[in-house]
Amino acid sequence: MSEYRETDLLASVPDGLFIGGEWRPAEGGATLTVSDPATGQVVKSIADASVADGRAAMDAAVAAFPGWAATPARERGELLRRAFDLLQERKEDFALLMTIEMGKPLAEARGEVAYGGEFVRWFSEEAPRIQGRYGANPEGTGRMIVSQHPVGPCYLITPWNFPLAMATRKIAPALAAGCTVVIKPAALTPLTTLLFVKLLEDAGLPAGVVNVVTTTKTGPVSEEIIADPRLRKLSFTGSTPVGQTLMKQAAQGVLRTSMELGGNAPFVVFDDADLDKAVDGAMAAKFRNIGQACTAANRFIVHRRVADEFARRVTERVQGLKIGRGTEDGVAIGPLIDDRAVAKAAQLVQDAVARGASVATGGSAIDGPGTFYEPTVVTGVQAGSDILREEIFGPVLAIVPFDTEDEAVRLANDTEYGLVSYVFTENLARGQRMIERLETGMMGLNMGVVSNAAAPFGGWKMSGLGREGGAEGIHEYLQTKYTLTPNPF
Ligand code: NAD
């Protein structure tokens, strides 16, 4: 990958806020810098929005709402379809930009462009399918009309780990429904959102329909926008503690909220599993995105009869993973997002070992430049270890043995989270029992990756509220009206 290509690409990313259809500097010319976590080098300086900039973005979203809501659904869908087509043309730019600002290997970044793009295509097709109902009331005295309407201006907050997909998963259904938005990407990885919004502009986005604020003053800027009585909806993807804070703020205006929060996914391997499938699934569920996914398998709950064999096989695979900057050929493990992430992985492994676990491979941070942590396998993890309770968000695979199906279910459900679970068994009835018994919004049955734009993504318990994607996704941005009219006869 040539340095010139990276330089040209970075120069093509807008460095302003996008408000009311114009790129503009932040109030007072304030800027923030974005770094490449593989090198620690600053790659670009962009606008750092103030509270007043946030208000201006809301003004623009509010002003654009009536026009966009009245735009025929087919036209809204066609804008999204043009955006999808442009994304296919520019997919290499988006992949490289994500690798630079977030660190994931280029092959995975390409996968995210495909995945993130599917939300744009899916909702381009959903826009004209927004429908209502019409029918007689049971008494036969009137006709009931149930219609769907866009909720209004929305505030979208996204995390750093999937810079494109987390943005398209919110922007596309909002626009398809007829809503206007202000989006605030994470300050660590804002460039992909800026490049995507430029793409939307090229696709013919009307002024004010999408507005972007990049900021380090996240708390104050968000508080101002959420307190604005003209806001109708808050959609957040990020950690559970921040989600809880935002839900309290949203209570003031009784805002509609969608909350895609943290996870602590169990990965259960029964002794009747096909171990080849289970090992492949484990590698995908654990090491995709360097372990930094809300859907990452966090606890490998493995039947004692196959635990050693499973550990031996995953360890062998992990030892073959190439570590490096994601632009290098064959790299599977890029850097973690920052020093804090490395320190957290290290602390969780230390705690597990102190409580009796063994490190089968890895177990150390790698000296800089860049914020790397070795892909790691930890076996014999004991109950009470922090690694079983906290989201690891790093390339650490922790194995806990079990003896009975009931014990596996108890261990899997022993968490306040409920985003996704993975189960490996060749026994159909057992698989069906696990669908019934696991407290989880999503499940991979003999599969290590479940995400799909056509599916309702979302969690149970403290993993969140609402669904993104699927037939359900657009309803997060619609509100229902019921009208009664007299019997016309
Ligand atoms: P985070 O909660 O720290 O930040 C997420 C976003 O919220 C960022 O844009 C950040 O700037 C913003 N934010 C932080 N504090 C805020 C505040 N006080 N007010 C308003 N906004 C604030 O999370 P992160 O570290 O960026 O992402 C990792 C977390 O996201 C993990 O817990 C992961 O599980 C979760 N996640 C969930 C999903 C899902 O779909 N369920 C998907 C990806 C990530």
XYZ file of C-alpha atoms and ligand atoms in Angstrom:
533
model
C 0.000 0.000 0.000
C 1.736 3.163 -1.105
C 2.156 6.080 1.220
C 1.055 8.394 -1.592
C -2.259 6.629 -1.821
C -2.795 7.075 1.911
C -1.809 10.741 1.754
C -4.171 11.419 -1.155
C -6.990 9.554 0.507
C -6.572 11.435 3.802
C -6.445 14.739 1.921
C -9.771 13.867 0.256
C -11.565 13.459 3.606
C -13.414 16.667 4.580
C -12.050 18.335 7.716
C -15.086 20.434 8.596
C -18.447 20.010 10.257
C -21.284 19.321 7.817
C -24.224 21.532 8.761
C -27.145 22.551 6.555
C -25.421 21.187 3.449
C -22.165 23.088 4.004
C -18.751 22.095 5.258
C -17.613 24.615 7.808
C -14.996 25.031 10.536
C -15.905 24.699 14.202
C -16.649 27.810 16.235
C -13.367 29.609 16.900
C -11.517 27.288 14.501
C -11.123 24.580 17.161
C -9.628 21.297 15.902
C -9.053 17.750 17.077
C -6.531 15.234 15.768
C -7.021 11.661 14.618
C -4.221 9.087 14.967
C -3.344 5.743 13.418
C -3.289 3.267 16.330
C -0.748 1.080 14.494
C 1.873 3.851 14.438
C 0.697 6.382 16.999
C 1.078 9.067 14.316
C -1.456 11.857 13.827
C -3.025 11.401 10.389
C -5.436 14.320 10.181
C -6.744 17.350 11.982
C -10.486 18.096 11.768
C -13.071 20.447 13.270
C -13.854 20.100 16.979
C -17.462 21.233 17.409
C -18.663 23.450 20.247
C -22.061 23.399 21.938
C -23.147 26.237 19.610
C -22.091 24.143 16.580
C -24.219 21.287 17.921
C -27.188 23.652 18.206
C -26.607 24.854 14.635
C -26.641 21.224 13.452
C -29.971 20.692 15.229
C -31.358 23.897 13.636
C -30.432 22.499 10.220
C -31.975 19.064 10.907
C -35.174 20.709 12.176
C -35.392 23.048 9.157
C -34.903 20.183 6.682
C -37.379 17.801 8.325
C -40.722 18.884 6.756
C -39.297 18.781 3.223
C -37.588 15.426 3.664
C -40.603 13.855 5.401
C -42.754 14.962 2.441
C -40.301 13.592 -0.148
C -41.831 10.518 -1.771
C -40.534 7.271 -0.284
C -39.316 6.116 -3.691
C -37.118 9.218 -3.983
C -35.725 8.688 -0.505
C -34.981 5.097 -1.417
C -33.327 6.115 -4.669
C -30.985 8.510 -2.895
C -29.897 5.615 -0.686
C -29.517 3.339 -3.703
C -27.245 5.899 -5.399
C -25.242 6.054 -2.180
C -24.934 2.260 -2.166
C -23.703 2.276 -5.780
C -21.155 5.025 -5.033
C -19.949 3.066 -2.017
C -19.247 0.075 -4.267
C -17.183 2.328 -6.566
C -15.269 3.793 -3.617
C -15.027 0.697 -1.451
C -11.228 0.545 -1.448
C -11.046 4.135 -0.134
C -13.417 3.346 2.716
C -11.595 0.129 3.594
C -8.186 1.803 3.685
C -9.500 4.756 5.691
C -10.959 2.454 8.342
C -7.692 0.530 8.579
C -5.799 3.791 9.043
C -8.032 5.337 11.689
C -9.191 2.235 13.555
C -6.507 -0.405 12.921
C -8.495 -3.387 11.625
C -6.819 -5.520 8.933
C -7.624 -4.377 5.414
C -9.441 -7.621 4.565
C -11.769 -7.057 7.518
C -12.208 -3.411 6.591
C -13.349 -4.565 3.148
C -15.785 -6.889 4.903
C -17.129 -3.943 6.877
C -17.655 -1.917 3.689
C -19.714 -4.815 2.330
C -21.645 -5.197 5.605
C -22.120 -1.454 6.168
C -23.170 -0.978 2.549
C -25.868 -3.613 2.888
C -27.749 -1.400 5.358
C -27.838 1.327 2.722
C -29.152 -1.076 0.086
C -31.577 -2.806 2.477
C -33.182 0.446 3.637
C -33.251 1.839 0.084
C -35.615 -1.091 -0.511
C -37.539 -0.692 2.758
C -38.406 2.998 2.188
C -41.234 2.334 -0.313
C -42.592 -0.530 1.816
C -43.657 1.604 4.784
C -47.297 0.679 5.122
C -50.338 1.093 7.324
C -53.665 -0.716 7.854
C -57.276 0.049 7.058
C -60.263 -1.885 8.318
C -63.637 -1.922 10.013
C -63.765 -1.653 13.795
C -65.225 -4.744 15.493
C -68.545 -2.971 16.144
C -68.927 -2.106 12.457
C -69.569 1.540 13.279
C -66.382 2.978 11.841
C -63.206 2.501 9.853
C -59.803 2.357 11.536
C -56.775 3.761 9.753
C -53.342 2.989 11.155
C -50.597 5.027 9.489
C -46.825 5.373 9.958
C -44.983 8.706 10.172
C -41.322 9.666 10.530
C -40.537 10.473 14.172
C -38.708 13.722 13.347
C -35.163 15.007 13.808
C -32.877 12.323 15.299
C -29.538 12.398 17.111
C -27.247 9.472 16.277
C -24.156 8.643 18.367
C -21.762 5.959 17.110
C -18.715 4.148 18.567
C -15.204 3.798 17.130
C -15.070 0.045 16.500
C -17.103 -0.201 13.251
C -16.759 3.310 11.840
C -18.814 2.722 8.682
C -21.354 0.057 9.635
C -22.455 1.735 12.868
C -23.130 4.940 10.903
C -24.987 3.349 7.978
C -27.032 1.139 10.329
C -28.544 4.343 11.754
C -28.425 6.867 8.893
C -29.987 4.569 6.282
C -33.165 3.599 8.205
C -33.586 7.181 9.469
C -33.445 8.594 5.941
C -35.615 5.818 4.546
C -38.272 6.641 7.163
C -38.201 10.368 6.315
C -36.233 11.562 9.339
C -33.400 14.088 9.345
C -30.353 13.518 11.531
C -27.423 14.947 13.415
C -24.711 12.312 13.713
C -21.818 12.399 16.159
C -19.149 9.791 15.400
C -16.565 8.796 18.029
C -13.700 11.300 18.209
C -11.211 8.420 17.805
C -12.538 7.431 14.339
C -14.565 10.261 12.793
C -13.001 10.224 9.315
C -15.071 7.379 7.859
C -18.326 9.163 8.760
C -17.043 12.363 7.144
C -16.128 10.496 3.959
C -19.501 8.731 3.955
C -21.419 11.979 4.343
C -19.416 13.444 1.461
C -20.558 10.409 -0.540
C -24.169 11.118 0.437
C -23.677 14.696 -0.748
C -22.396 13.360 -4.089
C -25.469 11.113 -4.259
C -27.727 14.200 -4.069
C -28.474 14.563 -0.342
C -30.638 17.661 0.244
C -29.177 20.294 2.620
C -29.784 19.647 6.314
C -31.009 16.052 6.000
C -27.739 14.716 7.467
C -25.545 16.911 9.655
C -22.253 15.844 11.241
C -20.623 17.123 14.394
C -17.193 15.798 15.299
C -16.180 16.807 18.789
C -14.074 16.115 21.838
C -16.663 17.973 23.955
C -18.919 14.957 23.695
C -20.803 15.358 26.980
C -21.768 19.049 26.711
C -22.526 18.943 22.960
C -24.726 15.856 23.380
C -26.492 17.201 26.450
C -27.452 20.355 24.549
C -28.817 18.411 21.587
C -30.681 15.892 23.754
C -32.243 18.707 25.814
C -33.515 20.421 22.630
C -37.320 20.101 22.657
C -37.335 19.765 18.864
C -35.390 16.478 19.012
C -37.599 13.383 18.723
C -35.245 10.430 18.826
C -31.880 9.373 20.200
C -30.099 6.354 18.729
C -26.910 5.314 20.492
C -24.371 2.556 20.005
C -21.670 2.292 22.634
C -21.014 1.164 26.171
C -23.773 0.418 28.682
C -22.703 3.066 31.256
C -22.797 5.853 28.642
C -26.122 4.480 27.355
C -27.564 4.682 30.873
C -26.455 8.318 31.219
C -28.027 9.174 27.867
C -31.304 7.417 28.748
C -31.573 9.607 31.847
C -31.024 12.702 29.705
C -33.550 11.455 27.134
C -36.175 10.970 29.844
C -36.573 14.744 30.138
C -38.036 15.038 26.647
C -39.573 11.506 26.710
C -37.479 10.794 23.631
C -37.750 7.626 21.636
C -34.438 5.796 22.165
C -32.579 2.940 20.518
C -29.720 1.607 22.590
C -27.173 -0.819 21.170
C -24.968 -1.390 24.195
C -22.294 -3.703 25.511
C -22.133 -7.486 25.359
C -20.519 -10.419 27.147
C -21.191 -13.196 24.660
C -20.950 -16.818 25.764
C -19.553 -19.301 23.235
C -20.755 -22.739 24.303
C -19.101 -25.848 22.882
C -20.829 -29.140 23.743
C -19.034 -32.471 23.609
C -21.219 -33.417 20.617
C -20.024 -30.386 18.621
C -18.150 -30.647 15.347
C -14.841 -29.304 16.685
C -13.654 -28.133 13.269
C -16.714 -25.919 13.003
C -16.366 -24.805 16.610
C -12.711 -23.803 16.151
C -13.467 -21.899 12.937
C -16.412 -20.224 14.667
C -14.256 -19.355 17.674
C -11.592 -17.695 15.548
C -14.215 -15.526 13.827
C -16.237 -14.770 16.963
C -13.152 -13.873 18.992
C -10.541 -12.333 16.713
C -12.649 -10.426 14.172
C -11.930 -6.708 14.696
C -9.078 -7.712 17.048
C -11.717 -8.756 19.574
C -13.161 -5.236 19.656
C -16.766 -6.046 18.797
C -19.874 -5.932 20.967
C -20.599 -9.357 19.443
C -17.134 -10.737 20.280
C -17.251 -14.058 22.138
C -16.134 -13.177 25.661
C -16.465 -16.474 27.554
C -15.693 -19.847 25.947
C -17.762 -22.320 27.926
C -16.482 -25.725 26.770
C -17.498 -29.231 27.851
C -14.751 -30.717 29.997
C -14.436 -33.783 27.722
C -13.407 -31.608 24.749
C -11.914 -28.600 26.550
C -8.249 -29.661 26.195
C -8.629 -30.597 22.552
C -10.489 -27.345 21.792
C -7.808 -25.332 23.631
C -5.009 -27.158 21.786
C -6.585 -26.472 18.407
C -7.420 -22.795 18.970
C -3.950 -22.225 20.455
C -2.354 -23.659 17.325
C -4.476 -21.376 15.166
C -3.791 -18.322 17.352
C -0.038 -18.925 17.152
C -0.346 -18.636 13.366
C -2.002 -15.195 13.437
C 0.170 -12.475 11.941
C 0.346 -9.257 13.952
C 1.008 -5.866 12.348
C -0.394 -2.767 10.712
C -3.615 -3.732 8.972
C -2.353 -2.573 5.578
C 0.338 -5.299 5.507
C -0.423 -8.502 3.645
C -1.735 -11.371 5.721
C -2.126 -9.423 8.976
C -4.945 -10.798 11.135
C -4.279 -8.886 14.341
C -3.941 -5.111 14.149
C -3.487 -2.715 17.057
C -6.029 -2.122 19.796
C -7.636 1.297 19.658
C -5.508 2.908 22.402
C -3.288 2.398 25.482
C -6.305 1.995 27.741
C -7.530 -0.958 25.707
C -4.106 -2.637 25.983
C -3.964 -2.006 29.728
C -7.466 -3.460 30.152
C -6.637 -6.686 28.279
C -3.436 -7.046 30.313
C -5.231 -6.479 33.605
C -7.972 -9.014 32.803
C -5.410 -11.690 31.904
C -3.373 -10.968 35.052
C -6.474 -11.237 37.220
C -7.502 -14.565 35.595
C -4.006 -16.002 36.110
C -3.889 -14.795 39.713
C -7.119 -16.758 40.284
C -5.743 -19.989 38.851
C -6.006 -19.795 35.015
C -3.099 -20.675 32.675
C -1.892 -18.784 29.616
C -1.629 -21.211 26.682
C -0.236 -18.599 24.309
C 0.279 -14.822 24.253
C -0.458 -12.860 27.390
C 1.622 -9.727 26.843
C 1.437 -6.262 25.424
C 3.815 -5.631 22.523
C 6.250 -2.711 22.682
C 5.308 0.329 20.555
C 5.013 2.141 18.289
C 1.332 1.361 18.129
C -0.960 -0.169 20.749
C -0.681 -3.924 20.203
C -1.564 -6.837 22.467
C -0.701 -10.442 21.627
C -3.551 -12.737 20.630
C -3.972 -14.827 23.750
C -5.577 -18.059 24.943
C -6.280 -18.497 28.662
C -7.487 -21.884 29.931
C -9.068 -23.085 33.175
C -10.576 -19.701 34.019
C -12.106 -19.777 37.507
C -15.495 -18.451 38.591
C -15.226 -14.909 39.936
C -12.521 -13.830 37.489
C -13.029 -10.313 36.093
C -12.597 -11.619 32.545
C -15.920 -13.479 32.846
C -17.812 -10.396 33.995
C -16.309 -7.588 31.915
C -16.250 -7.004 28.190
C -12.656 -7.870 27.206
C -12.664 -5.869 23.946
C -9.329 -7.385 22.952
C -7.846 -10.557 21.405
C -8.076 -12.746 24.500
C -9.864 -16.112 24.363
C -10.813 -17.318 27.859
C -11.926 -20.939 28.377
C -14.135 -22.187 31.220
C -14.916 -25.932 31.426
C -18.403 -27.297 32.267
C -19.922 -30.743 32.876
C -23.700 -30.632 32.255
C -26.098 -28.834 29.926
C -27.787 -27.135 32.887
C -24.420 -25.853 34.069
C -23.646 -24.520 30.580
C -26.959 -22.637 30.501
C -26.395 -21.238 33.986
C -22.875 -20.051 33.099
C -23.989 -18.597 29.751
C -26.833 -16.611 31.332
C -24.712 -15.484 34.303
C -24.251 -11.916 33.038
C -26.257 -8.701 33.013
C -25.752 -8.568 29.240
C -27.710 -10.434 26.571
C -26.576 -9.349 23.128
C -25.476 -12.529 21.366
C -24.654 -16.151 22.207
C -22.873 -18.813 20.208
C -23.672 -22.504 20.590
C -21.922 -25.445 18.952
C -23.668 -28.818 19.012
C -24.592 -31.385 16.389
C -27.610 -32.441 18.479
C -30.682 -30.766 16.974
C -32.881 -31.076 20.075
C -30.114 -29.635 22.247
C -29.701 -26.750 19.805
C -33.435 -26.079 20.004
C -33.335 -26.201 23.807
C -30.539 -23.637 23.782
C -32.611 -21.300 21.575
C -35.310 -21.489 24.268
C -33.056 -21.233 27.301
C -30.406 -18.614 26.521
C -31.172 -15.026 27.479
C -29.943 -13.403 24.312
C -31.132 -11.102 21.552
C -29.211 -13.025 18.892
C -27.721 -16.472 18.563
C -25.216 -18.188 16.298
C -26.048 -21.895 16.229
C -22.911 -23.520 14.790
C -22.008 -20.074 13.398
C -19.394 -17.624 14.691
C -20.756 -14.449 13.033
C -24.438 -13.470 12.973
C -24.511 -9.859 11.726
C -26.628 -9.248 8.626
C -28.453 -6.143 7.393
C -31.591 -8.231 6.815
C -31.715 -9.362 10.470
C -32.931 -7.534 13.590
C -29.693 -6.767 15.452
C -30.054 -5.999 19.153
C -29.818 -7.219 22.696
C -31.744 -8.299 25.768
C -31.139 -7.212 29.351
C -28.485 -4.482 29.702
C -27.345 -4.920 26.091
C -29.982 -2.481 24.983
C -33.335 -1.536 23.527
C -34.602 -1.641 19.968
C -33.399 -3.358 16.813
C -31.225 -2.248 13.907
C -31.603 -3.838 10.477
C -34.231 -6.260 9.240
C -37.895 -5.456 8.775
C -37.827 -4.105 12.356
C -35.083 -1.521 11.730
C -37.167 1.132 10.016
C -39.804 1.080 12.755
C -37.276 2.579 15.159
C -37.662 5.776 13.095
C -41.428 5.647 12.552
C -44.323 6.473 14.835
C -47.829 5.128 14.608
C -51.038 7.151 14.216
C -54.499 5.619 14.567
C -57.464 7.472 13.048
C -61.135 6.524 13.403
C -63.585 7.564 10.694
C -67.353 6.902 10.522
C -68.794 3.943 8.695
C -69.129 5.345 5.147
C -72.407 3.454 4.517
P -18.471 4.622 24.432
O -19.752 4.385 25.147
O -17.319 5.108 25.213
O -18.680 5.673 23.263
C -19.655 5.516 22.265
C -20.019 6.881 21.733
O -20.606 7.641 22.780
C -18.851 7.694 21.203
O -19.291 8.456 20.091
C -18.530 8.606 22.360
O -17.926 9.810 21.959
C -19.926 8.865 22.901
N -19.971 9.292 24.302
C -19.131 8.966 25.314
N -19.513 9.593 26.448
C -20.623 10.310 26.151
C -21.491 11.159 26.894
N -21.309 11.403 28.186
N -22.531 11.735 26.252
C -22.758 11.497 24.941
N -21.971 10.719 24.189
C -20.920 10.110 24.778
O -18.152 3.269 23.665
P -16.927 2.966 22.701
O -15.729 2.717 23.545
O -16.839 3.964 21.610
O -17.429 1.604 22.025
C -17.309 0.400 22.644
C -18.612 -0.013 23.301
O -19.647 0.004 22.324
C -18.582 -1.427 23.807
O -19.221 -1.497 25.049
C -19.353 -2.202 22.763
O -19.923 -3.397 23.225
C -20.367 -1.211 22.353
N -20.890 -1.527 21.016
C -22.151 -2.008 20.935
C -22.678 -2.348 19.698
C -24.068 -2.892 19.602
O -24.610 -2.861 18.514
N -24.669 -3.374 20.664
C -21.912 -2.188 18.548
C -20.611 -1.687 18.663
C -20.125 -1.338 19.934
